[in-house]
Amino acid sequence: EQLQAEVAIKVQKNQVRVVRWDELKEDPPPELKISPIAMIPHKSRQFRAILDLSFACRLENNGVVESVNASTTKTAPKGAIDQMGN
C-alpha cells in the first residue's frame, strides 16, 4: 500500500516509469537496471523505500542484467566520499 502510493507520486512527477516485466523479459534494453526494493520503517513517515544497488539479475536465456553498482561510471574525485558527514 505504502509502496504503491510512493510509486504513484513518482510517476506523477515523471521521476519513474512503470514497465511490466513481461514486456521486457524476452529482449531487455541494454541500459535496463533492476534493483529489489524494501520498505523500511521511517521516523517522519510510515516507511521509506530503499533499493539494493548491488543486485544483479540472471535471465532465463542465461543473460545477466548487471547491478547498478557494477555498471555505474564513477565520476566523483577520489576521496570525495571521505568528506561526507564532515
PDB file of C-alpha atoms in Angstrom:
ATOM      1  CA  GLU A   1       0.000   0.000   0.000  1.00  0.00           C
ATOM      2  CA  GLN A   2       2.742   2.475   1.000  1.00  0.00           C
ATOM      3  CA  LEU A   3       4.932   1.369  -1.926  1.00  0.00           C
ATOM      4  CA  GLN A   4       2.080   1.797  -4.418  1.00  0.00           C
ATOM      5  CA  ALA A   5       1.419   5.303  -3.107  1.00  0.00           C
ATOM      6  CA  GLU A   6       5.100   6.250  -3.349  1.00  0.00           C
ATOM      7  CA  VAL A   7       5.351   4.872  -6.898  1.00  0.00           C
ATOM      8  CA  ALA A   8       2.202   6.765  -7.945  1.00  0.00           C
ATOM      9  CA  ILE A   9       3.701  10.038  -6.688  1.00  0.00           C
ATOM     10  CA  LYS A  10       6.961   9.402  -8.568  1.00  0.00           C
ATOM     11  CA  VAL A  11       5.036   8.567 -11.763  1.00  0.00           C
ATOM     12  CA  GLN A  12       3.046  11.835 -11.449  1.00  0.00           C
ATOM     13  CA  LYS A  13       6.324  13.771 -11.101  1.00  0.00           C
ATOM     14  CA  ASN A  14       7.794  11.949 -14.157  1.00  0.00           C
ATOM     15  CA  GLN A  15      10.590  10.569 -11.966  1.00  0.00           C
ATOM     16  CA  VAL A  16       9.860   6.943 -12.876  1.00  0.00           C
ATOM     17  CA  ARG A  17       8.086   4.896 -15.497  1.00  0.00           C
ATOM     18  CA  VAL A  18       6.461   1.590 -14.568  1.00  0.00           C
ATOM     19  CA  VAL A  19       7.015  -1.188 -17.113  1.00  0.00           C
ATOM     20  CA  ARG A  20       5.763  -4.735 -16.717  1.00  0.00           C
ATOM     21  CA  TRP A  21       8.430  -7.442 -16.720  1.00  0.00           C
ATOM     22  CA  ASP A  22       6.506  -9.453 -19.360  1.00  0.00           C
ATOM     23  CA  GLU A  23       7.077  -6.561 -21.786  1.00  0.00           C
ATOM     24  CA  LEU A  24      10.866  -6.668 -21.275  1.00  0.00           C
ATOM     25  CA  LYS A  25      11.989 -10.164 -20.358  1.00  0.00           C
ATOM     26  CA  GLU A  26      12.482 -11.500 -23.903  1.00  0.00           C
ATOM     27  CA  ASP A  27      14.688  -8.613 -25.048  1.00  0.00           C
ATOM     28  CA  PRO A  28      15.649  -6.276 -22.190  1.00  0.00           C
ATOM     29  CA  PRO A  29      17.222  -2.981 -23.265  1.00  0.00           C
ATOM     30  CA  PRO A  30      20.979  -2.802 -22.592  1.00  0.00           C
ATOM     31  CA  GLU A  31      20.539   0.165 -20.222  1.00  0.00           C
ATOM     32  CA  LEU A  32      17.987  -1.692 -18.043  1.00  0.00           C
ATOM     33  CA  LYS A  33      18.771  -1.714 -14.323  1.00  0.00           C
ATOM     34  CA  ILE A  34      16.891  -3.975 -11.903  1.00  0.00           C
ATOM     35  CA  SER A  35      17.017  -3.474  -8.145  1.00  0.00           C
ATOM     36  CA  PRO A  36      14.941  -5.162  -5.449  1.00  0.00           C
ATOM     37  CA  ILE A  37      13.088  -2.724  -3.229  1.00  0.00           C
ATOM     38  CA  ALA A  38      12.481  -2.866   0.513  1.00  0.00           C
ATOM     39  CA  MET A  39      10.184  -0.749   2.656  1.00  0.00           C
ATOM     40  CA  ILE A  40      11.983   0.315   5.852  1.00  0.00           C
ATOM     41  CA  PRO A  41      10.228   1.943   8.845  1.00  0.00           C
ATOM     42  CA  HIS A  42      10.987   5.665   8.929  1.00  0.00           C
ATOM     43  CA  LYS A  43      10.672   8.346  11.619  1.00  0.00           C
ATOM     44  CA  SER A  44       8.950  11.058   9.536  1.00  0.00           C
ATOM     45  CA  ARG A  45       6.588   8.768   7.603  1.00  0.00           C
ATOM     46  CA  GLN A  46       5.406   5.198   7.887  1.00  0.00           C
ATOM     47  CA  PHE A  47       8.005   3.661   5.527  1.00  0.00           C
ATOM     48  CA  ARG A  48      10.860   4.646   3.252  1.00  0.00           C
ATOM     49  CA  ALA A  49      11.728   2.742   0.069  1.00  0.00           C
ATOM     50  CA  ILE A  50      15.339   1.681  -0.441  1.00  0.00           C
ATOM     51  CA  LEU A  51      16.940  -0.157  -3.363  1.00  0.00           C
ATOM     52  CA  ASP A  52      19.613  -2.865  -3.336  1.00  0.00           C
ATOM     53  CA  LEU A  53      22.017  -1.410  -5.923  1.00  0.00           C
ATOM     54  CA  SER A  54      24.350  -4.436  -5.655  1.00  0.00           C
ATOM     55  CA  PHE A  55      21.724  -6.835  -7.108  1.00  0.00           C
ATOM     56  CA  ALA A  56      22.463  -8.497 -10.471  1.00  0.00           C
ATOM     57  CA  CYS A  57      19.668 -10.375 -12.246  1.00  0.00           C
ATOM     58  CA  ARG A  58      20.144 -13.645 -14.160  1.00  0.00           C
ATOM     59  CA  LEU A  59      17.753 -14.042 -17.073  1.00  0.00           C
ATOM     60  CA  GLU A  60      16.182 -17.282 -18.305  1.00  0.00           C
ATOM     61  CA  ASN A  61      18.206 -17.048 -21.547  1.00  0.00           C
ATOM     62  CA  ASN A  62      21.434 -17.132 -19.447  1.00  0.00           C
ATOM     63  CA  GLY A  63      21.895 -13.400 -19.846  1.00  0.00           C
ATOM     64  CA  VAL A  64      22.685 -11.166 -16.900  1.00  0.00           C
ATOM     65  CA  VAL A  65      21.490  -7.653 -16.087  1.00  0.00           C
ATOM     66  CA  GLU A  66      24.429  -6.077 -14.249  1.00  0.00           C
ATOM     67  CA  SER A  67      23.893  -4.437 -10.893  1.00  0.00           C
ATOM     68  CA  VAL A  68      23.607  -0.662 -10.774  1.00  0.00           C
ATOM     69  CA  ASN A  69      26.868  -0.547  -8.779  1.00  0.00           C
ATOM     70  CA  ALA A  70      28.738  -2.685 -11.335  1.00  0.00           C
ATOM     71  CA  SER A  71      27.549  -0.634 -14.298  1.00  0.00           C
ATOM     72  CA  THR A  72      27.965   2.860 -12.837  1.00  0.00           C
ATOM     73  CA  THR A  73      30.805   5.063 -14.060  1.00  0.00           C
ATOM     74  CA  LYS A  74      32.409   6.779 -11.080  1.00  0.00           C
ATOM     75  CA  THR A  75      32.830  10.499 -11.662  1.00  0.00           C
ATOM     76  CA  ALA A  76      33.453  11.929  -8.196  1.00  0.00           C
ATOM     77  CA  PRO A  77      37.025  12.926  -7.341  1.00  0.00           C
ATOM     78  CA  LYS A  78      38.939  10.295  -5.399  1.00  0.00           C
ATOM     79  CA  GLY A  79      38.408  10.795  -1.663  1.00  0.00           C
ATOM     80  CA  ALA A  80      35.151  12.751  -2.090  1.00  0.00           C
ATOM     81  CA  ILE A  81      33.202  10.165  -0.091  1.00  0.00           C
ATOM     82  CA  ASP A  82      35.575  10.702   2.830  1.00  0.00           C
ATOM     83  CA  GLN A  83      34.332  14.290   3.123  1.00  0.00           C
ATOM     84  CA  MET A  84      30.670  13.318   3.630  1.00  0.00           C
ATOM     85  CA  GLY A  85      29.429  13.964   7.130  1.00  0.00           C
ATOM     86  CA  ASN A  86      32.222  16.390   7.995  1.00  0.00           C
TER      87      ASN A  86
END
